[in-house]
CSV table of C-alpha atoms in Angstrom, one decimal:
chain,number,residue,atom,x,y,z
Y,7,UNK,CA,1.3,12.7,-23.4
Y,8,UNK,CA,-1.1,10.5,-24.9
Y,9,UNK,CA,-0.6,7.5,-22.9
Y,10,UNK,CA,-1.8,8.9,-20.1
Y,11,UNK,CA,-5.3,9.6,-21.7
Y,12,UNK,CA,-4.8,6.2,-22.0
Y,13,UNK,CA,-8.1,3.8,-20.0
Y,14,UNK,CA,-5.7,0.9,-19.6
Y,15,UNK,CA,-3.2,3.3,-17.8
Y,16,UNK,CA,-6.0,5.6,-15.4
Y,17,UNK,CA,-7.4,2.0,-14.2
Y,18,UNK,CA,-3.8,0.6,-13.6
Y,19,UNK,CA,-3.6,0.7,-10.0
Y,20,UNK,CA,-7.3,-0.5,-9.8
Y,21,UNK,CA,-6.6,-3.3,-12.5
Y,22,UNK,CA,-3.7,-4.6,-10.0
Y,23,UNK,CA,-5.8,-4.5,-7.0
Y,24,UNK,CA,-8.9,-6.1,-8.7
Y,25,UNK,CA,-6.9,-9.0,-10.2
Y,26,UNK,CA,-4.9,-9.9,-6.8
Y,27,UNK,CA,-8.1,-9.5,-4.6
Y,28,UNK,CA,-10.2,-11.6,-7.3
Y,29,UNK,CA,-6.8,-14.1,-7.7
Y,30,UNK,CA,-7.0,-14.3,-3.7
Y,31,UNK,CA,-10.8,-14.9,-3.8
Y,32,UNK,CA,-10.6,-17.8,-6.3
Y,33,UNK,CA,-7.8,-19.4,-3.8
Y,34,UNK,CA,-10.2,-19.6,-0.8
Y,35,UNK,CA,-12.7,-20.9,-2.7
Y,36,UNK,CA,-10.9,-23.5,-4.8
Y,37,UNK,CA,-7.5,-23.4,-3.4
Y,38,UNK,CA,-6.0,-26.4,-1.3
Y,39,UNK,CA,-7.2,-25.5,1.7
Y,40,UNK,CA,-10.6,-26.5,3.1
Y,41,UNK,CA,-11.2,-23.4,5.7
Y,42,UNK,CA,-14.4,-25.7,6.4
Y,43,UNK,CA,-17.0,-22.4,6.8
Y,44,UNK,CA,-19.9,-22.9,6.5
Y,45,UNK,CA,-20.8,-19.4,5.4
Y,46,UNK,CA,-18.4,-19.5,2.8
Y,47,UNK,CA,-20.3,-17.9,0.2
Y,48,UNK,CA,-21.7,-15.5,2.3
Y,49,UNK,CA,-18.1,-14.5,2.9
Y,50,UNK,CA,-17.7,-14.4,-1.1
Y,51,UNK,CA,-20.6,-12.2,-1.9
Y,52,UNK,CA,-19.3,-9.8,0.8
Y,53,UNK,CA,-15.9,-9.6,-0.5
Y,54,UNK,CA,-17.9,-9.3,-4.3
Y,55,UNK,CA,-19.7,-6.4,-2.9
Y,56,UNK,CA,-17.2,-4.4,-1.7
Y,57,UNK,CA,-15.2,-4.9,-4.5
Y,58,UNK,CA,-17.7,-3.6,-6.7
Y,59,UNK,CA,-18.3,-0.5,-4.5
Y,60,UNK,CA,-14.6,0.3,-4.8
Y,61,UNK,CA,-14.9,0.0,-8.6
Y,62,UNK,CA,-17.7,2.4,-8.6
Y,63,UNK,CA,-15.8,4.6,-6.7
Y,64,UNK,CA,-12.9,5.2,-8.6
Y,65,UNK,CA,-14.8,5.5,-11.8
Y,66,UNK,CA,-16.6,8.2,-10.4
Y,67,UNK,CA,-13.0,9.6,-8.5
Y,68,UNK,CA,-11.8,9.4,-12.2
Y,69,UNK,CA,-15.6,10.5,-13.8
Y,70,UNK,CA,-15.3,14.0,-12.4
Y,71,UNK,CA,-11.7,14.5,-11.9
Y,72,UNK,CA,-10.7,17.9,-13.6
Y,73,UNK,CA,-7.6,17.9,-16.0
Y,74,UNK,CA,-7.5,20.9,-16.3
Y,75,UNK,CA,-5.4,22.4,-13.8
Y,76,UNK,CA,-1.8,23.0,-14.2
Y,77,UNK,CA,1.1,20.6,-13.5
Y,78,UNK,CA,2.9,21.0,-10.0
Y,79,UNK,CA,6.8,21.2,-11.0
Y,80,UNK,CA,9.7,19.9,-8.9
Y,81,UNK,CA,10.6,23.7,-8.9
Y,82,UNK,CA,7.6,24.9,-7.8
Y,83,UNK,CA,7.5,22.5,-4.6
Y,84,UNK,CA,11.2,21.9,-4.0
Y,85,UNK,CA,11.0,23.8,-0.7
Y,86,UNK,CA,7.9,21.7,0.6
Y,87,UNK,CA,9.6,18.2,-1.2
Y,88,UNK,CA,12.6,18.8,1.3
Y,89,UNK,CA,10.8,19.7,4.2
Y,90,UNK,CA,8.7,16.4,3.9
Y,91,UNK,CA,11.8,14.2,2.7
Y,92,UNK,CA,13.6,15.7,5.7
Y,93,UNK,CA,10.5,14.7,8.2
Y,94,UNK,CA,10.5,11.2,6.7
Y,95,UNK,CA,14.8,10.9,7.1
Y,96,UNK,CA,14.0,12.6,10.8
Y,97,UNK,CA,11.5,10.0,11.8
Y,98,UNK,CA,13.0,6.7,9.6
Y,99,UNK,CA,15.3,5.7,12.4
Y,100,UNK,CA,12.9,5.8,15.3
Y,101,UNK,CA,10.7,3.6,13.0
Y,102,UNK,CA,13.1,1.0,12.5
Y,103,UNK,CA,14.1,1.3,16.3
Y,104,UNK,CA,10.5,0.4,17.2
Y,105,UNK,CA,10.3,-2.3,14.2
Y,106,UNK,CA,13.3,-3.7,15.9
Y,107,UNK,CA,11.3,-3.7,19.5
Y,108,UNK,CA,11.9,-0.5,21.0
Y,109,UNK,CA,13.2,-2.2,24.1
Y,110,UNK,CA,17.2,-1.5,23.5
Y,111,UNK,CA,19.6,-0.5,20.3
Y,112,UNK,CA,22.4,-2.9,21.2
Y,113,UNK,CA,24.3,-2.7,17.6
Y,114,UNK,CA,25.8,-6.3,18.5
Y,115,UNK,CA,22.7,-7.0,19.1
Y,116,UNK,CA,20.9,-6.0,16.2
Y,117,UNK,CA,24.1,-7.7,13.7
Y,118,UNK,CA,23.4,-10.9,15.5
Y,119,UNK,CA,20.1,-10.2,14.8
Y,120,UNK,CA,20.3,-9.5,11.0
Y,121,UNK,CA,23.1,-12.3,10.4
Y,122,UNK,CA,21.2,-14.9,11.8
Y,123,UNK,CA,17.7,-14.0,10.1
Y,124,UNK,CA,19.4,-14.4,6.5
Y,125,UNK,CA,19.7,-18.1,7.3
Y,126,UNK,CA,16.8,-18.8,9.8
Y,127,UNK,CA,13.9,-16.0,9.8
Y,128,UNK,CA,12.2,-17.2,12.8
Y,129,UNK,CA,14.6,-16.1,14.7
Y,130,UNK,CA,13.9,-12.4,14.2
Y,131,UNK,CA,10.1,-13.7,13.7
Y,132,UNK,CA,9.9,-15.0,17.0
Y,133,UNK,CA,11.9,-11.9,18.5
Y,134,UNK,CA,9.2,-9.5,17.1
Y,135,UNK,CA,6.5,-11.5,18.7
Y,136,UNK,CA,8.0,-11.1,22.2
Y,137,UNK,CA,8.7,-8.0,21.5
Y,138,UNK,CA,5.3,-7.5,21.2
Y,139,UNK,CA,4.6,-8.7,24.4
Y,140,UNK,CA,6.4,-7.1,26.5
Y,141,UNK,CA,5.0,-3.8,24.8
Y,142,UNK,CA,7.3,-0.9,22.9
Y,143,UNK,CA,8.0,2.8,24.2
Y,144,UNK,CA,4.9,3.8,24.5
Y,145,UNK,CA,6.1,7.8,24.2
Y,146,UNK,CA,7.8,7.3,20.4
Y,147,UNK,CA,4.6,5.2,19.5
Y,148,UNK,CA,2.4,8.3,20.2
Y,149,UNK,CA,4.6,10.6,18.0
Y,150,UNK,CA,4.8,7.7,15.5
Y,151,UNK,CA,1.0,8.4,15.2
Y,152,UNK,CA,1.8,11.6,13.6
Y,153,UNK,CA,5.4,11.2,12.1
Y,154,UNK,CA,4.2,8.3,10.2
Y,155,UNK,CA,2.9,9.8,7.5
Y,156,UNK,CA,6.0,11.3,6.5
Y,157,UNK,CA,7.2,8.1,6.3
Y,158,UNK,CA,5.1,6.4,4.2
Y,159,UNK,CA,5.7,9.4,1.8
Y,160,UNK,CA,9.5,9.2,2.2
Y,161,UNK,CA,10.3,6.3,-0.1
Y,162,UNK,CA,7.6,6.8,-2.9
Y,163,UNK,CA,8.4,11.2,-2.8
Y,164,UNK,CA,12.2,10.1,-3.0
Y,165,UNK,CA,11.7,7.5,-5.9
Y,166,UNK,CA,9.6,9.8,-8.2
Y,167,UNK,CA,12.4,12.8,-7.8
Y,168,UNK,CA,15.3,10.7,-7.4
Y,169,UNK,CA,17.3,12.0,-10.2
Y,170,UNK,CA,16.2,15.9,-9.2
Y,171,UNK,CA,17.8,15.3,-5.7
Y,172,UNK,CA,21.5,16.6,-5.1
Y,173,UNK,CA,24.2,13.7,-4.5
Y,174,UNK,CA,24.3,13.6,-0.8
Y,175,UNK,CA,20.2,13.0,-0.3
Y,176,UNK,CA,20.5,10.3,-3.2
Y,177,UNK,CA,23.2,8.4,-1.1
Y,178,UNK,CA,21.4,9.0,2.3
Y,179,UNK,CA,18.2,7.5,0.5
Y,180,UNK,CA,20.1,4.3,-1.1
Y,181,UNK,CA,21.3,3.8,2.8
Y,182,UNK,CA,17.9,4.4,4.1
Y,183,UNK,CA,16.5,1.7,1.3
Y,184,UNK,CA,19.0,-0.8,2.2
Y,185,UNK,CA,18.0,-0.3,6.3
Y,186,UNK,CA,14.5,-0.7,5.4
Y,187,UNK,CA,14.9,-4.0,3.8
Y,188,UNK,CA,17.1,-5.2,6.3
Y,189,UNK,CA,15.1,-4.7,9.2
Y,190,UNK,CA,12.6,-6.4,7.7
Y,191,UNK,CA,14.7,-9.3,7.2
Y,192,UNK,CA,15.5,-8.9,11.2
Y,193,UNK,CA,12.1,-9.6,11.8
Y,194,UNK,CA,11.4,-12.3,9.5
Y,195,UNK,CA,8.3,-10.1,8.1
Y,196,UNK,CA,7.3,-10.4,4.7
Y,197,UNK,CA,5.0,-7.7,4.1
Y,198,UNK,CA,7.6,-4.8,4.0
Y,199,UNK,CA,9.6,-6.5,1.1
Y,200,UNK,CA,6.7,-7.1,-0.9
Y,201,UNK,CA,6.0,-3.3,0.2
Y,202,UNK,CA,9.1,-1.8,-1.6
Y,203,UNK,CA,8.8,-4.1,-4.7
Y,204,UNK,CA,4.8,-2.2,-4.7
Y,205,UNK,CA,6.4,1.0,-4.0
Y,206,UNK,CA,8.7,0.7,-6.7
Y,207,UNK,CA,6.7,-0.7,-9.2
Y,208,UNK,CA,4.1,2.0,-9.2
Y,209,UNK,CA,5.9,4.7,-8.6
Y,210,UNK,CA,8.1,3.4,-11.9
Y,211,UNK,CA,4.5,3.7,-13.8
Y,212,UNK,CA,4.6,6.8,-12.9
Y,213,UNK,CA,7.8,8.1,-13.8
Y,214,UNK,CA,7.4,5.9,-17.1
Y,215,UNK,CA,3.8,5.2,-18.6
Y,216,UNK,CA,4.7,3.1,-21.1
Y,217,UNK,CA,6.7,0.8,-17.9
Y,218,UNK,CA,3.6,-1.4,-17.9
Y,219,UNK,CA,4.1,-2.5,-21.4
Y,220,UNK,CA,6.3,-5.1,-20.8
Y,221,UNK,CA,9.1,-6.1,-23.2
Y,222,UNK,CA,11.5,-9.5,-22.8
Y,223,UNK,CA,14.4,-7.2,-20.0
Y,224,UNK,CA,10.9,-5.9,-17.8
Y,225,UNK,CA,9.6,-9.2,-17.9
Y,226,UNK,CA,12.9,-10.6,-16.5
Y,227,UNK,CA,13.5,-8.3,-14.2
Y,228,UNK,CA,9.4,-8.7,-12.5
Y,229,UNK,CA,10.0,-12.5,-12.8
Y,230,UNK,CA,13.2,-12.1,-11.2
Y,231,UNK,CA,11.8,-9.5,-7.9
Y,232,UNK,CA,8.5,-12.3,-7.8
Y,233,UNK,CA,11.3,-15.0,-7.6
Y,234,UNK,CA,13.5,-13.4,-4.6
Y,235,UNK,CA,10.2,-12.0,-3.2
Y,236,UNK,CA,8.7,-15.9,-3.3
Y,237,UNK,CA,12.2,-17.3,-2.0
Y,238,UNK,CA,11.8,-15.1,0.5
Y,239,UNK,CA,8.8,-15.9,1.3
Y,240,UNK,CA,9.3,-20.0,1.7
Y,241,UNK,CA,12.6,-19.7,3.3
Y,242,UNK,CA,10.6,-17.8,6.5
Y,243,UNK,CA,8.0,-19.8,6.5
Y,244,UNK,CA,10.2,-23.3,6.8
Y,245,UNK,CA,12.4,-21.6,9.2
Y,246,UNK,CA,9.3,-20.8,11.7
Y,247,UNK,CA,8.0,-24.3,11.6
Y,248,UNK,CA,11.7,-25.7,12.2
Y,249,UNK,CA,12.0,-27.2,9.1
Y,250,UNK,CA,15.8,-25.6,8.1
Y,251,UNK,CA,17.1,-26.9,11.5
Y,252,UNK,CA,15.4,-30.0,11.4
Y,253,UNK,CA,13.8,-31.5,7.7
Y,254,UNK,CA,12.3,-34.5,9.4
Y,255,UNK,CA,9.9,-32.3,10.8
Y,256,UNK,CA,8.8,-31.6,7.0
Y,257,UNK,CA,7.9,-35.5,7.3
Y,258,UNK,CA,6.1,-35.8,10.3
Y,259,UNK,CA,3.7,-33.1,9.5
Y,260,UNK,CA,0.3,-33.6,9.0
Y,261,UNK,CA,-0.7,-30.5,7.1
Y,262,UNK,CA,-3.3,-29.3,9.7
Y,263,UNK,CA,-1.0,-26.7,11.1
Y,264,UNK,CA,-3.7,-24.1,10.7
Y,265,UNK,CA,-6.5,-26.7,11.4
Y,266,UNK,CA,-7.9,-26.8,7.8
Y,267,UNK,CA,-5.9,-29.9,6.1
Y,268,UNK,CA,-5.4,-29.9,2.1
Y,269,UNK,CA,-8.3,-31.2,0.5
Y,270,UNK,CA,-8.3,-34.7,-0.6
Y,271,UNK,CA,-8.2,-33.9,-4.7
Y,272,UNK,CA,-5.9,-36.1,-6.9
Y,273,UNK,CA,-4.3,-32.7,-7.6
Y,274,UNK,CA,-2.4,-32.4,-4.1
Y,275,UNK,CA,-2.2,-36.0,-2.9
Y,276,UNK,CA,0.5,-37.0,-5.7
Y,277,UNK,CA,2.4,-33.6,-4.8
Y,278,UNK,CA,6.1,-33.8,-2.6
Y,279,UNK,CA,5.3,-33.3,0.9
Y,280,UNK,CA,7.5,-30.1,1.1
Y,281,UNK,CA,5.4,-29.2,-2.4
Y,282,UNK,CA,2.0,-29.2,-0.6
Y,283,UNK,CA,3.5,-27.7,2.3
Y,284,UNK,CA,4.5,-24.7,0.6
Y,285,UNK,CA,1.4,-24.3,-1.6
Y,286,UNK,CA,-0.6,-24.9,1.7
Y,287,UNK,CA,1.3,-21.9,3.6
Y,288,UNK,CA,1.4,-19.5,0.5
Y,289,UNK,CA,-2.3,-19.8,0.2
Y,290,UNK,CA,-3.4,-19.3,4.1
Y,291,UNK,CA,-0.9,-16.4,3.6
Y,292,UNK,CA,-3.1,-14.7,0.6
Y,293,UNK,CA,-6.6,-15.9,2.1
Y,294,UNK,CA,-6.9,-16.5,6.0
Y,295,UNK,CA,-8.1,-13.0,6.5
Y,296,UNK,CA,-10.9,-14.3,4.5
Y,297,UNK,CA,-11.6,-17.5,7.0
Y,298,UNK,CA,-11.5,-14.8,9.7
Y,299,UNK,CA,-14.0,-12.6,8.0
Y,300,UNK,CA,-16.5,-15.1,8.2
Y,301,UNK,CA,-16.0,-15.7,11.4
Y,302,UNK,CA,-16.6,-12.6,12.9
Y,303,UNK,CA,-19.7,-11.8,10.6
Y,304,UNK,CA,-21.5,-14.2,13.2
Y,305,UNK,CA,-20.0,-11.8,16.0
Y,306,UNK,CA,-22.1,-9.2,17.9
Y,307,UNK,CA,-21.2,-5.7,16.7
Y,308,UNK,CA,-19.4,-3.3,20.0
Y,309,UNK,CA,-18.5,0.0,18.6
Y,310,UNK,CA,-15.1,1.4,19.3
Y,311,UNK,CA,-15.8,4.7,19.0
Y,312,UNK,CA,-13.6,5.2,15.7
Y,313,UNK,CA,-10.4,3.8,17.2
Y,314,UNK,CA,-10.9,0.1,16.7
Y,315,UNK,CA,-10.0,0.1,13.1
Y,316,UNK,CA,-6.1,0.1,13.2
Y,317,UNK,CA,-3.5,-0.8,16.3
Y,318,UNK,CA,-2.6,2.6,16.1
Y,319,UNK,CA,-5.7,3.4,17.4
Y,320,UNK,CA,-6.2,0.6,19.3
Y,321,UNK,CA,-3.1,2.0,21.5
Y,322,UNK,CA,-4.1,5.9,21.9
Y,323,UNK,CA,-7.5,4.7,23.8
Y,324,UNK,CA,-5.8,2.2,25.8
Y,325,UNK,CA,-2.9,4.8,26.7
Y,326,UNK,CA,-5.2,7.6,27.3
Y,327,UNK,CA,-8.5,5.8,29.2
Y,328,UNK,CA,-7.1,2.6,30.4
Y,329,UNK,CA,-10.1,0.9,28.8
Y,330,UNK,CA,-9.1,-2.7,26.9
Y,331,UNK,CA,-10.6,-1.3,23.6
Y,332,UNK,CA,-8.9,-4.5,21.6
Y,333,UNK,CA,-11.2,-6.8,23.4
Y,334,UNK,CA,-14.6,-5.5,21.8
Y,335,UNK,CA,-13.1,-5.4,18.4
Y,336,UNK,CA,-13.9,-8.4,15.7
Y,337,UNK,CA,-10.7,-9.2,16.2
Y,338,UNK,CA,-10.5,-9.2,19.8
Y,339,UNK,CA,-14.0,-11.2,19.8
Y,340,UNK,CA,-12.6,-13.9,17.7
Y,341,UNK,CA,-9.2,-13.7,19.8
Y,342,UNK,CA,-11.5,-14.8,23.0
Y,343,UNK,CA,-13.8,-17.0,21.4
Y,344,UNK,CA,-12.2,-19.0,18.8
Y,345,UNK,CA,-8.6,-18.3,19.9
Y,346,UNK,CA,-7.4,-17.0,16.8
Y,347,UNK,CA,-4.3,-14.6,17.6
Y,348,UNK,CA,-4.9,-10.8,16.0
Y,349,UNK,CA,-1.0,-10.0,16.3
Y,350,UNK,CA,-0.2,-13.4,14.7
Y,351,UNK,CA,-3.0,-14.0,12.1
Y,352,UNK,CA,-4.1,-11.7,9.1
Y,353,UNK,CA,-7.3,-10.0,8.5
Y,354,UNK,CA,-9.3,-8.2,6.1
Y,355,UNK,CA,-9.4,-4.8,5.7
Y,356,UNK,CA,-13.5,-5.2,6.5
Y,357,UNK,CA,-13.3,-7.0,9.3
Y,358,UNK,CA,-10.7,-3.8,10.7
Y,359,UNK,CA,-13.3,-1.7,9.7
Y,360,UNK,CA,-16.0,-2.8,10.6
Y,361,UNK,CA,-15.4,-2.6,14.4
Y,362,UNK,CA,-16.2,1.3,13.7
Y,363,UNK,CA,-18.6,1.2,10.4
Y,364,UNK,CA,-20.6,-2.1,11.2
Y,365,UNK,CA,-20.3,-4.3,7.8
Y,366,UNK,CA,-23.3,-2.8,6.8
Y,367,UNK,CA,-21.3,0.5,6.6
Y,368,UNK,CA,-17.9,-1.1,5.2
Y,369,UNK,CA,-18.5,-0.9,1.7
Y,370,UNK,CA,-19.7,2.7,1.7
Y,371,UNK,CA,-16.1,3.3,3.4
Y,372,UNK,CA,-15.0,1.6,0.5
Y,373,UNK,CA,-16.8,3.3,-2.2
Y,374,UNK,CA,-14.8,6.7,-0.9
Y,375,UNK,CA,-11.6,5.0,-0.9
Y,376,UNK,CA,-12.1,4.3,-4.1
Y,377,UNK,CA,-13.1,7.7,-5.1
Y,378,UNK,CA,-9.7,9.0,-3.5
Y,379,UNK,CA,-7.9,6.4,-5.0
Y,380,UNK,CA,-8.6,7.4,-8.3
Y,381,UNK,CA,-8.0,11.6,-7.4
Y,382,UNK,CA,-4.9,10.8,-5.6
Y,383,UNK,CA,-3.8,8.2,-8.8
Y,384,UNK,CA,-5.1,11.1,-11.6
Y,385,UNK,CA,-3.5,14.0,-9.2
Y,386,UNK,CA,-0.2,11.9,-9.3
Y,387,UNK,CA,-0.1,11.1,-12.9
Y,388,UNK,CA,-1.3,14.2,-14.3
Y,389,UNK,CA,0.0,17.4,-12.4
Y,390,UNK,CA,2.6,16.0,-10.0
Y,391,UNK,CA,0.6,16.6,-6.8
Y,392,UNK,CA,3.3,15.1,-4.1
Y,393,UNK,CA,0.1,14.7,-1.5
C-alpha cells in the first residue's frame, strides 16, 4: 500500500509525541503558571535535548529498518494471538482488583464506589490514596511484575484483530473495555481514559492509514472523545478541591493551590474565577513534572542499582532487601527536601530515569527508545509483528 511508504505516516507516532511534548513545553514556559525556577531554561534546553536524541533515534530505527521481510498473518500467529489474549483476560481482573486497592472485593463496595465517583471523583481519588498507604498484596504485585505485560498487550492485540476474533472473545473484550474505564472512574484517575482514547487512536492508524486524514465525521468524533476526555478531566479536578459540594470554595481560592499563583498578565486577570481555575489545574497537569525536573537537577545523584526508575522496581528491592530504595531516588530527595509527594505529584520520564542513568546518561536512554520506537512502529505497520 502506498500510504504506508508514506513520510507523513512512518513519523506519525513521533509527530504526536513531538507536538504534545513541544505543546507541553511552550505551557511551562509561557503558560499561566509562574513555577518561579530559577533554572528554568536549564530545564528547557534539557527537555530540547532529549527530545532531539529521541528524534535521532527513530530516524535511524526507521534509517535501517528492513522491509523486506514477509508480513506476519493473523493465521500464521493465531495460536500465539490466543495464548497472549488469554494471559491478558487471565491477569485483567487481578489488575483491576489491585487498581481498586487490593485490600477487599466487597462488590457493594465497589458499586458504591463507582456510583458515587460519576458525580464526585475524589471520592474514589482520595480512596486510592489511602489505599496506597496502607500498602496492596504484596504477593499479586510481584506476579503483576511479570503478568503485566500481557496486559498492556491485551487491549491494543484485541483492537487490531477485533473482527478476526470469534463472537464470545469479542463480547468478553467489550466487557473487559467497559471494566477498564470504570475502574478508572472508581479512582478518580485520569490517565487511563486518556490511555484508551491513545490506544485506540493508534491502533485505528494502524488498522486504517488513511485514518489520520481527517474528514468532517473523524473530526467530530476526535473533537467529541477530547470533549468527554476534557469534561472528565475538570469534573475530577473540582470534585478534589470541594468545589461540586461546596462552589463558594471556587470564590475563596486564591489560585496558589500548588504554590505558583497565575501570572499577573491582562490575559488571566479579566478571566471568571472558575475560568482561571481550570486553565491553572489543566496546565500544572501537562507541565509540573517539568517544575520537578528542575528541582532535582540541583540534587545529589544515589544510584539505585537499576531499580529506582519505576515503582515496580521500587517495590521488588524493598520486598526482597528491606532497604528504603525510594528514599535515594530524585523523587524521594525532593519528597524529603522540598516536600513534594511522588505518589501525588507527576514527573518526567528523566527525572525516573535518571535515578539509574544519571541525567548525563538519560538522553542516550532516550536515543534507544527512540530507535525501538520506530522498529516496533515499522514492525507493526508493515508485517504485522504482534510484539
Amino acid at each position: 500500500m502506498k500510504v504506508l511508504h508514506n513520510k507523513k505516516y512512518l513519523y506519525l507516532p513521533l509527530r504526536i509525541l513531538l507536538i504534545f511534548n513541544l505543546t507541553t513545553i511552550f505551557l511551562f514556559v509561557f503558560g499561566p503558571i509562574d513555577w518561579n525556577l530559577k533554572n528554568e531554561w536549564i530545564v528547557v534546553s534539557y527537555l530540547l535535548i532529549n527530545l532531539t536524541f529521541l528524534y535521532f533515534g527513530y530516524t535511524v530505527g526507521i534509517k535501517y529498518y528492513k522491509q523486506n521481510q514477509k508480513t506476519e498473518l493473523f493465521e500464521k500467529n493465531k495460536k500465539t494471538i490466543y495464548i497472549i489474549l488469554f494471559l491478558g483476560l487471565f491477569w485483567f481482573l487481578p489488575t483491576v482488583y489491585l487498581r481498586l486497592g487490593g485490600t477487599n472485593f466487597d462488590l457493594n463496595e465497589i458499586f458504591e464506589r463507582m456510583s458515587g465517583s460519576f458525580l464526585n471523583s475524589a471520592i474514589g481519588y482520595n480512596k486510592k490514596n489511602e489505599n496506597f498507604e496502607i500498602g496492596n498484596n504484596s504477593v499479586l504485585q510481584f506476579f503483576d511484575f511479570f503478568f503485566s505485560t500481557f496486559n498492556y498487550a491485551l487491549f491494543p492485540i484485541s483492537i487490531l484483530y477485533f473482527k478476526k476474533l470469534n463472537k464470545l472473545i469479542k463480547i468478553i473484550i467489550i466487557a473487559i473495555f467497559l471494566i477498564e474505564c470504570l475502574s478508572w472512574i472508581i479512582i478518580g484517575t485520569n490517565k487511563g481514559i486518556i490511555d484508551m482514547f491513545l490506544i485506540f487512536f493508534l491502533v485505528g492508524c494502524v488498522v486504517d492509514p488513511q485514518l489520520f486524514n481527517f474528514n468532517i465525521k473523524k473530526l467530530l468524533i476526535l473533537i467529541l472523545s477530547i470533549s468527554l476526555i476534557l469534561f472528565f478531566f475538570f469534573t475530577a479536578v473540582l470534585s478534589r478541591f470541594g468545589v461540586i459540594e461546596n462552589t463558594d470554595i471556587l470564590n475563596n481560592l486564591d489560585l496558589n493551590v500548588l504554590g505558583n499563583p497565575l501570572k499577573n498578565s491582562s490575559i488571566y486577570l479579566d478571566m471568571n474565577i472558575g475560568v482561571k481555575f481550570a486553565i491553572m489545574q489543566f496546565t500544572s497537569y501537562l507541565t509540573q513534572g517539568y517544575y520537578n525536573l528542575g528541582v532535582a537537577l540541583n540534587e545529589p545523584f544515589i544510584w539505585t542499582y537499576g531499580f529506582g526508575n519505576s515503582w515496580m522496581g521500587i517495590f521488588i528491592w524493598e520486598r526482597f532487601t528491606g532497604d528504603n530504595l525510594l528514599a535515594n531516588t530524585y523523587l524521594g530527595q525532593m519528597e524529603k527536601n522540598h516536600g513534594i509527594d511522588p505518589k501525588i505529584a507527576w514527573h518526567s520520564i528523566y527525572t525516573w530515569l535518571a535515578s539509574d542513568f544519571t541525567f548525563f546518561g538519560v538522553p542516550i536512554f532516550i536515543f534507544f527508545v527512540g530507535y525501538f520506537f520506530a522498529r516496533s512502529w515499522l514492525d507493526t505497520i508493515f508485517k504485522r509483528t504482534i510484539f
